[in-house]
Every structure is written in C-alpha cells, then in structure tokens.
mmCIF file of C-alpha atoms in Angstrom:
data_model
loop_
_atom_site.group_PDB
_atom_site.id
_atom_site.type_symbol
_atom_site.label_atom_id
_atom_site.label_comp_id
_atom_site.label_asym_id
_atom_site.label_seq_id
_atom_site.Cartn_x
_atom_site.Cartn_y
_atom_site.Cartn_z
ATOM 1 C CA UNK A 1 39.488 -183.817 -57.978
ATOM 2 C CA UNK A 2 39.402 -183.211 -61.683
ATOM 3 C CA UNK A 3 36.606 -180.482 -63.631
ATOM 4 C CA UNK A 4 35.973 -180.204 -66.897
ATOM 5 C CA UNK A 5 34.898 -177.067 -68.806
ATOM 6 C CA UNK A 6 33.267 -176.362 -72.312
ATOM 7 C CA UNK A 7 32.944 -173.401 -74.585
ATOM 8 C CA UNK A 8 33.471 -173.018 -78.337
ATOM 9 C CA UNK A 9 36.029 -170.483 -77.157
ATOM 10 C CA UNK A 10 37.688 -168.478 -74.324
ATOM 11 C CA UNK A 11 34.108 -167.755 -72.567
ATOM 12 C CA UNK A 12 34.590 -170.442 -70.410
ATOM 13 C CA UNK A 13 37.701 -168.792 -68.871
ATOM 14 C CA UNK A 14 35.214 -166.615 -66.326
ATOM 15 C CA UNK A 15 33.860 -169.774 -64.520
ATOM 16 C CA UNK A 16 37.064 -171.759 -64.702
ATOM 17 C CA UNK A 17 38.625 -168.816 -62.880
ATOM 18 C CA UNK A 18 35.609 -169.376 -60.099
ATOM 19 C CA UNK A 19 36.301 -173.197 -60.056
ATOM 20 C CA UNK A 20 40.110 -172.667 -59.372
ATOM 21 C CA UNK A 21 39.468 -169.799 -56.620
ATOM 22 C CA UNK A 22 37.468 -172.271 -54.859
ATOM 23 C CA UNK A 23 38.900 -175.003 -55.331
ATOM 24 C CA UNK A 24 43.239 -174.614 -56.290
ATOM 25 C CA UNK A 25 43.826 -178.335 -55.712
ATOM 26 C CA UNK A 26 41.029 -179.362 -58.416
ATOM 27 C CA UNK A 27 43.011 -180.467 -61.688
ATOM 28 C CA UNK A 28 41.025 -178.822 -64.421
ATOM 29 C CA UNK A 29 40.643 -180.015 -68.389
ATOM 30 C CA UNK A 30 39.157 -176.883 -71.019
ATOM 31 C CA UNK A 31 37.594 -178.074 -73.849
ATOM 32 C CA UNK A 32 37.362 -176.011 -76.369
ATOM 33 C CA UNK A 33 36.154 -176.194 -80.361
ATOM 34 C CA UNK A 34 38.391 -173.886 -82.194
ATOM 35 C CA UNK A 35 37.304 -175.559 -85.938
ATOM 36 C CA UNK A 36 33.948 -174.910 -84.838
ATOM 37 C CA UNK A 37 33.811 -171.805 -83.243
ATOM 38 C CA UNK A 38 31.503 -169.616 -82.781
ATOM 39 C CA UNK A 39 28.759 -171.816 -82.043
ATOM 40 C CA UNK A 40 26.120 -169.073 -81.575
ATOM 41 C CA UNK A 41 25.662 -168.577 -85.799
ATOM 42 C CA UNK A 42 24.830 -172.543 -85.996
ATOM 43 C CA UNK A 43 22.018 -174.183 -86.133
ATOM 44 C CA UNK A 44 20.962 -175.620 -82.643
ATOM 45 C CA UNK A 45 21.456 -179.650 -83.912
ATOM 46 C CA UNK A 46 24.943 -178.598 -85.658
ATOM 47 C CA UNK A 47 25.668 -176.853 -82.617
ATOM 48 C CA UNK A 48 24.615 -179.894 -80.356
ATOM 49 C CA UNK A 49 26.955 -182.329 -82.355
ATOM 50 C CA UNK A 50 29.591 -180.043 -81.920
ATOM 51 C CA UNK A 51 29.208 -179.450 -78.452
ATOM 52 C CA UNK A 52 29.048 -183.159 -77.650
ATOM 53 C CA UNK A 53 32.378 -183.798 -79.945
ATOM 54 C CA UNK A 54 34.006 -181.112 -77.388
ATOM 55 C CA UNK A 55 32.135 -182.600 -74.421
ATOM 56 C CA UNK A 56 33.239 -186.161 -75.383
ATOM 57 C CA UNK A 57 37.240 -185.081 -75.637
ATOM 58 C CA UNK A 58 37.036 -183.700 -72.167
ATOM 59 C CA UNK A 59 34.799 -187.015 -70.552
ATOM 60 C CA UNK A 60 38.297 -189.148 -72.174
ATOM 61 C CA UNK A 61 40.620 -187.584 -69.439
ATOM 62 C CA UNK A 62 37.419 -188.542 -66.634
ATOM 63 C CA UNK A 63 36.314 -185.482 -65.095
ATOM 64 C CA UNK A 64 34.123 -186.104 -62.178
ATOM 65 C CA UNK A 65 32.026 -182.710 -63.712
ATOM 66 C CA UNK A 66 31.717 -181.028 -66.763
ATOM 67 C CA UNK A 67 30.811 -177.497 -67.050
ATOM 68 C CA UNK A 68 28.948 -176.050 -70.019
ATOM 69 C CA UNK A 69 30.579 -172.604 -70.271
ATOM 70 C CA UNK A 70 28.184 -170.930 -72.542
ATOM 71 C CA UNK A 71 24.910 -169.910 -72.288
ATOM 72 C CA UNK A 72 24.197 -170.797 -76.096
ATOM 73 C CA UNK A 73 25.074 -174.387 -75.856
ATOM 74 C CA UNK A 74 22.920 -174.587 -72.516
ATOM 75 C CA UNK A 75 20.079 -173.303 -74.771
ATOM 76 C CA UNK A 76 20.404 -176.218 -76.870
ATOM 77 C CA UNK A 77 22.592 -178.767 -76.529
ATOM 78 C CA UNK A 78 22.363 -179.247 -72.302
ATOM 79 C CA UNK A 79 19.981 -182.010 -72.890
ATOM 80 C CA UNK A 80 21.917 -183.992 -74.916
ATOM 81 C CA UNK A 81 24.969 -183.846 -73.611
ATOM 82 C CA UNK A 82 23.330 -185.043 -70.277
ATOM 83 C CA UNK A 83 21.812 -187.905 -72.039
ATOM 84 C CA UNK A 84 25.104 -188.687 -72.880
ATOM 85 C CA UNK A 85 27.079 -188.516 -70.090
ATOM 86 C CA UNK A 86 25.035 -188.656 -67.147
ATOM 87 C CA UNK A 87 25.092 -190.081 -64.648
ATOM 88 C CA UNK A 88 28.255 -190.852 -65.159
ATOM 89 C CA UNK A 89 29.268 -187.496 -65.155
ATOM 90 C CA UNK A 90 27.132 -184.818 -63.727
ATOM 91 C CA UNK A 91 26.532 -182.103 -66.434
ATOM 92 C CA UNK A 92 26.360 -178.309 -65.012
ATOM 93 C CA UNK A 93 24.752 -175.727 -67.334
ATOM 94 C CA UNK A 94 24.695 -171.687 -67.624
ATOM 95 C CA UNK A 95 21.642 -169.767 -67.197
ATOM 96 C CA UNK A 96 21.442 -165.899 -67.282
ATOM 97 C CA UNK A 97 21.839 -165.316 -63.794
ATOM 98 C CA UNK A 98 17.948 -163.271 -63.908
ATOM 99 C CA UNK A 99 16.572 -164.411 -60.441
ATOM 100 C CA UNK A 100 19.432 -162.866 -58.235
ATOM 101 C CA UNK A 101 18.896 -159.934 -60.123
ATOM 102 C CA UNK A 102 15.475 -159.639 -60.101
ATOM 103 C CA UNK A 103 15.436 -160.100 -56.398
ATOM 104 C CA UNK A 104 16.707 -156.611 -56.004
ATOM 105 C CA UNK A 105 13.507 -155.217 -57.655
ATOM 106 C CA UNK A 106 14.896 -152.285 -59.329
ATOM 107 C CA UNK A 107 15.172 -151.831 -63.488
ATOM 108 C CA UNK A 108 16.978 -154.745 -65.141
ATOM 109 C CA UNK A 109 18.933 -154.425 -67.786
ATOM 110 C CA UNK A 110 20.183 -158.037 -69.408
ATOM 111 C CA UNK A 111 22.916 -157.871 -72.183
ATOM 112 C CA UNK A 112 22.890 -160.810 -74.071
ATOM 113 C CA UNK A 113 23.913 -161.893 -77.670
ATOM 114 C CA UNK A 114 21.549 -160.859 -80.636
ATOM 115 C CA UNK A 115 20.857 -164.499 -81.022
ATOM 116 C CA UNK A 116 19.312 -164.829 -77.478
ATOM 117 C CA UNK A 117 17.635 -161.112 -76.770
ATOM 118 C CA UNK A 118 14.269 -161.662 -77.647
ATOM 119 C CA UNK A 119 14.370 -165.330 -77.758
ATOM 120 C CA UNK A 120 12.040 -167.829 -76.150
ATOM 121 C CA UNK A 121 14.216 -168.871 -73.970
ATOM 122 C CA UNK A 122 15.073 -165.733 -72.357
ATOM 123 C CA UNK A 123 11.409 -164.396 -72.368
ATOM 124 C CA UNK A 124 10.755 -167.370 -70.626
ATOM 125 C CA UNK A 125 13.543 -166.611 -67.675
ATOM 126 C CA UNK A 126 12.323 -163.271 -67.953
ATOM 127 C CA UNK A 127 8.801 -164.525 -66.862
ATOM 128 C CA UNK A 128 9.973 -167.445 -64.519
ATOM 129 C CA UNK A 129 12.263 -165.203 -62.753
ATOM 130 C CA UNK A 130 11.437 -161.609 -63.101
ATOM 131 C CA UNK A 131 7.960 -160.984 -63.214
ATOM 132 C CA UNK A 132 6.414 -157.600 -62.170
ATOM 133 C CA UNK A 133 10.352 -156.333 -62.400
ATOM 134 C CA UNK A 134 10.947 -153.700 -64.975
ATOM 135 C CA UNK A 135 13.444 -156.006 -67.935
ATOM 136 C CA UNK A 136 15.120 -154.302 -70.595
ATOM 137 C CA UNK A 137 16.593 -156.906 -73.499
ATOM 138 C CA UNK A 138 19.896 -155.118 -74.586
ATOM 139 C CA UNK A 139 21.129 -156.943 -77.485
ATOM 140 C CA UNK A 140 25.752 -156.685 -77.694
ATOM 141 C CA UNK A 141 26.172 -156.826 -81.028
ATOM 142 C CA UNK A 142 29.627 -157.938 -81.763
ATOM 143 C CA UNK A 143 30.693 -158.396 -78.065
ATOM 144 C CA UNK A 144 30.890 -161.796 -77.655
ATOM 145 C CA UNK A 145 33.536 -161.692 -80.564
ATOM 146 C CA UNK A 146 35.649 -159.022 -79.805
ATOM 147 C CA UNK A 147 36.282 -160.474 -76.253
ATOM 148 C CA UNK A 148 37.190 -163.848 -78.127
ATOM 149 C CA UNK A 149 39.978 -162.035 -79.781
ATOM 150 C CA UNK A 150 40.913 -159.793 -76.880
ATOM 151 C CA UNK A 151 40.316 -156.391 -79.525
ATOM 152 C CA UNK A 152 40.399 -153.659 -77.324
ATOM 153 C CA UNK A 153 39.075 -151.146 -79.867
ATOM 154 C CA UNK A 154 36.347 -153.432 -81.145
ATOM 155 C CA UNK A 155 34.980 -154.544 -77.076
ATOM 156 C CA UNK A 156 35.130 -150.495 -76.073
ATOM 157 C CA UNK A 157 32.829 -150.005 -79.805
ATOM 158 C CA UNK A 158 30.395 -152.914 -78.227
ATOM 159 C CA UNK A 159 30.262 -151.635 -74.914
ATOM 160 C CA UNK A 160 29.915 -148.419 -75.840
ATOM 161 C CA UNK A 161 26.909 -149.312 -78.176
ATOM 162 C CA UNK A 162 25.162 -151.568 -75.693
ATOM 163 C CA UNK A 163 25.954 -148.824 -73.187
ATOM 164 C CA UNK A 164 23.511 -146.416 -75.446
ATOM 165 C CA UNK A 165 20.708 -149.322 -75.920
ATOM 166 C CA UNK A 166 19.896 -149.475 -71.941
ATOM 167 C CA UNK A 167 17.804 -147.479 -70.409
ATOM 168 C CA UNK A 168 19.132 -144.360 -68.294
ATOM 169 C CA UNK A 169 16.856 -146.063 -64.984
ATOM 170 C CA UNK A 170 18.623 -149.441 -64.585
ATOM 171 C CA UNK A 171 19.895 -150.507 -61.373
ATOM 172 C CA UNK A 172 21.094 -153.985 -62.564
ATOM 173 C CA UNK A 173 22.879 -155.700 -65.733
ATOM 174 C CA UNK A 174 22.706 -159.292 -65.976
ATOM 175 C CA UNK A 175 25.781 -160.698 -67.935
ATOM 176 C CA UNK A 176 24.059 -162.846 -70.626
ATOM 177 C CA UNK A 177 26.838 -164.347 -72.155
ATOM 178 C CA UNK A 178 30.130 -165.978 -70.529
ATOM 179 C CA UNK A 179 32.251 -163.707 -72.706
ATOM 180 C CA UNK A 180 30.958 -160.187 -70.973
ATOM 181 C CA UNK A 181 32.134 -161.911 -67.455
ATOM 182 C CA UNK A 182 35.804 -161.279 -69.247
ATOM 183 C CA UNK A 183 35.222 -157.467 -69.410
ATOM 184 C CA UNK A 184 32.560 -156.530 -66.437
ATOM 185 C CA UNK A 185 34.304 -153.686 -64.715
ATOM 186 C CA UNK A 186 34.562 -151.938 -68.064
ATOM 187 C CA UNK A 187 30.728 -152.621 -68.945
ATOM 188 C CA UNK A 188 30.114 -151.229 -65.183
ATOM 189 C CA UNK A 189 32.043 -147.956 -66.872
ATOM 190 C CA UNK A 190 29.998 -147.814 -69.793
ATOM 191 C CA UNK A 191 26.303 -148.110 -68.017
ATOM 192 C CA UNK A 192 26.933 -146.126 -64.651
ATOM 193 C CA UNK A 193 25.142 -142.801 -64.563
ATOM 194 C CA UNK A 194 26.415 -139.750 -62.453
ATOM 195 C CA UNK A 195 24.493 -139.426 -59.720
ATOM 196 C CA UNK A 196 22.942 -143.118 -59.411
ATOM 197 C CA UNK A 197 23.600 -145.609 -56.787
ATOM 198 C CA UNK A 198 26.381 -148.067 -57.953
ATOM 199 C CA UNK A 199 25.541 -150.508 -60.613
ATOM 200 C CA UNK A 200 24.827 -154.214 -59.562
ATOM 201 C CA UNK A 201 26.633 -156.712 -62.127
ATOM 202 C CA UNK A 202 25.362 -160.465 -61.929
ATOM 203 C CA UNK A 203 27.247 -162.838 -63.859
ATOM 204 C CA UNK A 204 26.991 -166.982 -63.570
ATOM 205 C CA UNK A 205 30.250 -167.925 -62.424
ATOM 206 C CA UNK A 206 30.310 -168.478 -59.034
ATOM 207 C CA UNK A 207 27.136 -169.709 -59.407
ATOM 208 C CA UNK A 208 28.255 -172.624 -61.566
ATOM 209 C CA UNK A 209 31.202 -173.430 -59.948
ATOM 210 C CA UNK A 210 29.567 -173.632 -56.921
ATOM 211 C CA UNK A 211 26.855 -175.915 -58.386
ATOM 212 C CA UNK A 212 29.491 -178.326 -59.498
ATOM 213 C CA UNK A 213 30.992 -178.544 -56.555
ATOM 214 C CA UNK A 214 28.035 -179.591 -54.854
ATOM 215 C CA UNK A 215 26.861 -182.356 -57.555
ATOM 216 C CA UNK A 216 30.114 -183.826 -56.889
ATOM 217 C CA UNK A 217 29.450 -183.788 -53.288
ATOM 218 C CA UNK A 218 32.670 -181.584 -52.040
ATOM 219 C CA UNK A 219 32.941 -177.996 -50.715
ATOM 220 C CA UNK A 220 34.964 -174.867 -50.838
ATOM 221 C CA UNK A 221 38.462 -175.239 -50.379
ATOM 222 C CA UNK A 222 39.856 -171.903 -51.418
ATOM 223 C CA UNK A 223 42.912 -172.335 -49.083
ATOM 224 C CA UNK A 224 44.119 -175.778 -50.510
ATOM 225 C CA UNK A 225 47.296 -176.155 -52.082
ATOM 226 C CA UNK A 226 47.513 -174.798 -55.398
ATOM 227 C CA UNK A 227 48.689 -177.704 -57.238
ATOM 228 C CA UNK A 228 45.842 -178.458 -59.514
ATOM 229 C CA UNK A 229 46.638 -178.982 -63.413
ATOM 230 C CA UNK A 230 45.319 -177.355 -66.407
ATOM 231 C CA UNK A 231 45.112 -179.292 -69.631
ATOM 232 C CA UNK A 232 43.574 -177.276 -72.813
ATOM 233 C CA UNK A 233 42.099 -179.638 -75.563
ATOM 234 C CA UNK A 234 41.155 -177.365 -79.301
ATOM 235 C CA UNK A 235 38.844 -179.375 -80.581
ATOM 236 C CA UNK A 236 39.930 -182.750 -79.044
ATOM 237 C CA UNK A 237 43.415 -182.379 -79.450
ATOM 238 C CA UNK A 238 46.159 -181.204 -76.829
ATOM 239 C CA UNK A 239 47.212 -177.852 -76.588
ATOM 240 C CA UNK A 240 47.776 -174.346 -75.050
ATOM 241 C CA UNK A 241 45.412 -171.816 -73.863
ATOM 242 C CA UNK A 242 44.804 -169.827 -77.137
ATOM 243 C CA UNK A 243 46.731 -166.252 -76.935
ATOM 244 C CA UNK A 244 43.959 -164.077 -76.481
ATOM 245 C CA UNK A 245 42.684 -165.875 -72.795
ATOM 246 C CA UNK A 246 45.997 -163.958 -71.001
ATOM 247 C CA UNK A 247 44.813 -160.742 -71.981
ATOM 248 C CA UNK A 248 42.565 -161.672 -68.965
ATOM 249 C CA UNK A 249 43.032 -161.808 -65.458
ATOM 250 C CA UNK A 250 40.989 -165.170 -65.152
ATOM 251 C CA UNK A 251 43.515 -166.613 -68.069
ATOM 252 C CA UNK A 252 46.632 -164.851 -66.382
ATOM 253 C CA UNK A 253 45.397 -166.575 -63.186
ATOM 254 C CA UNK A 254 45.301 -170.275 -64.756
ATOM 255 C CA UNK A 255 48.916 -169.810 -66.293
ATOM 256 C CA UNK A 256 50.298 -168.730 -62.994
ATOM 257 C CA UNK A 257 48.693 -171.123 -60.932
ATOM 258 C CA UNK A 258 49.429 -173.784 -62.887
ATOM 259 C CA UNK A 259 50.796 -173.304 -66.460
ATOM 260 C CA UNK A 260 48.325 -175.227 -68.919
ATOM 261 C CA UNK A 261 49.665 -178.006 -70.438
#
C-alpha cells in the first residue's frame, strides 16, 4: 500500500502521522513545495498550478491516494487536482472539521488563518454545519508560519494572541489549519479557563486518513508491521524531511518508524 501527501510545507506532517498509526505497513511519499511555499499569500489559480506541480511529483512514484494536507489548497485547488488525477487516483481533501464540533452544541471557537476567517468558504461550513450553534471566527495571525519553522517564541506570541481573540464561553476549538494540529496541547493551554469543563480540540486528521483508507477500499491495520517507507519530494525533487518537522512528535514518529529517504 503506498499514500501520498501534499502541503506547501510541514502541515501535512499531522495527518501523515494519522495515516502511519493506522496503517505502519503503508509506504508513504510527502510532497512538498518548498520554492513555493506558503501557498496561503497566492492567488487561488497560482496556488492551483502549484499545487498540481506538487501533486503531479507525488502521482510519478503511483500512490494509490493522495492526500491534500492543507485546508487552503482544498479551498481552491481540490477540484483541479481531481480533474487531474481521478479516477486514477482518488483525491482526499481537508475541511475544518466544524460538524463534529458543532454536534456538541456548546460555543465554538474555530482558529483559522487570516486568509480563511471570514471567508466564503468558511461562512458557508459555518452555515452547512453549525447552524443555531454559537461560532466565533478567531483569526491566528502568524501561526501557521511560526509552526513551519518550529519558532517556539513566535508559536507561544500566536497562541497567546489567538488565545485573547476567543471568547471566555467556548467549549470547543476547531483546528482550521493543518499547521495548529502540530501544536494542539499547547493551544488547549492557551484557551482553557479555570473553572470550565475541559476544552474539546477537533482537528482533521484522523478524519482524512481514515477517508483515504476507505476510498482505497482497505481498513485499519494499526498492528501491522512497521515496515512502510517514507520518501520526501521538495518541490519534485528527492529529499529529507526539512529540519523543522522533528521538532514534532508526528515528524519524530516518521523518522523512527522508518527514516525518510
């Protein structure tokens, strides 16, 4: 079995980590776009031609799934890049994991990049999925790019500025962008109040990994041997996951399962 993964960056990392807990036989290829990156300051049709560049370097080694590991380049470039590939090979996408979170009809809270708070798309998720459901848009400046360079200073700013944008009331924080997966337990920190029940985090992850398991028609394995691959491409070429990913547990995981190559 062989998944692919795509992000400009190291966001991806958080649902790759999902794909290999399920799944530790599954050889994996992470396609990233390191002359391109970020993606989120593009415009959506240079973003799309990036994205497919990256999508088309991992499709060469013949995944039997790709993974879109970012929530911007589901936004915009999802439809393309199935166009492209499909059906050959099935095409999973990110989405703000709002439903789930909804469903526990207390306050919301979704932290998202400044790019998608307020943004058509996620009013319309916000209406789809949450209706009648108190939602509060908390924009992260900066996040997304601190956790892409593993700056401890700069992510505890971020967090702490988010932290001070959501209302004292919320029960749940949906992780809006693949890059807050990297750092939930300290963004659980930041938003807890004294006194309130425990804060419910709801990130895509498992959800996507799960997805792609099923378009592909297999199952959980998590007990299979751990001898699945890891082969990085930067921006089509062959390389090594980029420094910052082991300042993570989900990028310390891929090197020990199976070093990338």
């Amino acid at each position: 079995m062989k998944i692919a993964l795509m992000d400009s960056g190291i966001g991806l990392l958080a649902a790759t980590a999902a794909v290999r807990r399920l799944r530790p036989d599954a050889d994996l290829v992470l396609s990233l776009d390191p002359d391109g990156m970020p993606w989120g300051p593009r415009t959506p049709e240079d973003l799309t031609t990036r994205a497919l560049a990256v999508a088309e370097a991992a499709a060469a080694r013949r995944p039997e799934a790709l993974i879109v590991g970012c929530n911007t380049a589901t936004v915009h470039a999802l439809p393309a890049l199935r166009a492209r590939l499909e059906p050959a090979v099935p095409v999973i996408g990110t989405v703000p994991a709002i439903k789930p979170a909804a469903a526990g009809g207390g306050h919301v809270a979704i932290w998202a990049t400044p790019a998608t708070t307020g943004s058509p798309y996620q009013r319309n998720l916000i209406r789809d999925f949450a209706d009648g459901v108190p939602v509060a848009e908390v924009p992260c400046w900066g996040l997304a790019e601190a956790v892409e360079r593993a700056d401890e200073e700069a992510i505890d700013t971020a967090v702490a500025a988010a932290a001070e944008l959501t209302p004292e009331d919320v029960t749940t924080v949906v992780l809006g962008c693949t890059h807050y997966e990297l750092v939930a337990e300290r963004i659980r920190a930041a938003v807890q109040r004294p006194g309130r029940p425990p804060l419910a985090l709801h990130g895509s992850a498992g959800a996507v990994a799960a997805q792609a398991l099923r378009r592909i028609g297999a199952g959980p394995a998590p007990d299979a041997p751990a001898h699945g691959t890891v082969t990085v491409l930067l921006s089509g070429r062959e390389g090594v996951l980029p420094a910052p990913a082991l300042a993570y547990p989900e990028g310390r995981l891929l090197q020990v399962v199976s070093p990338a190559r």
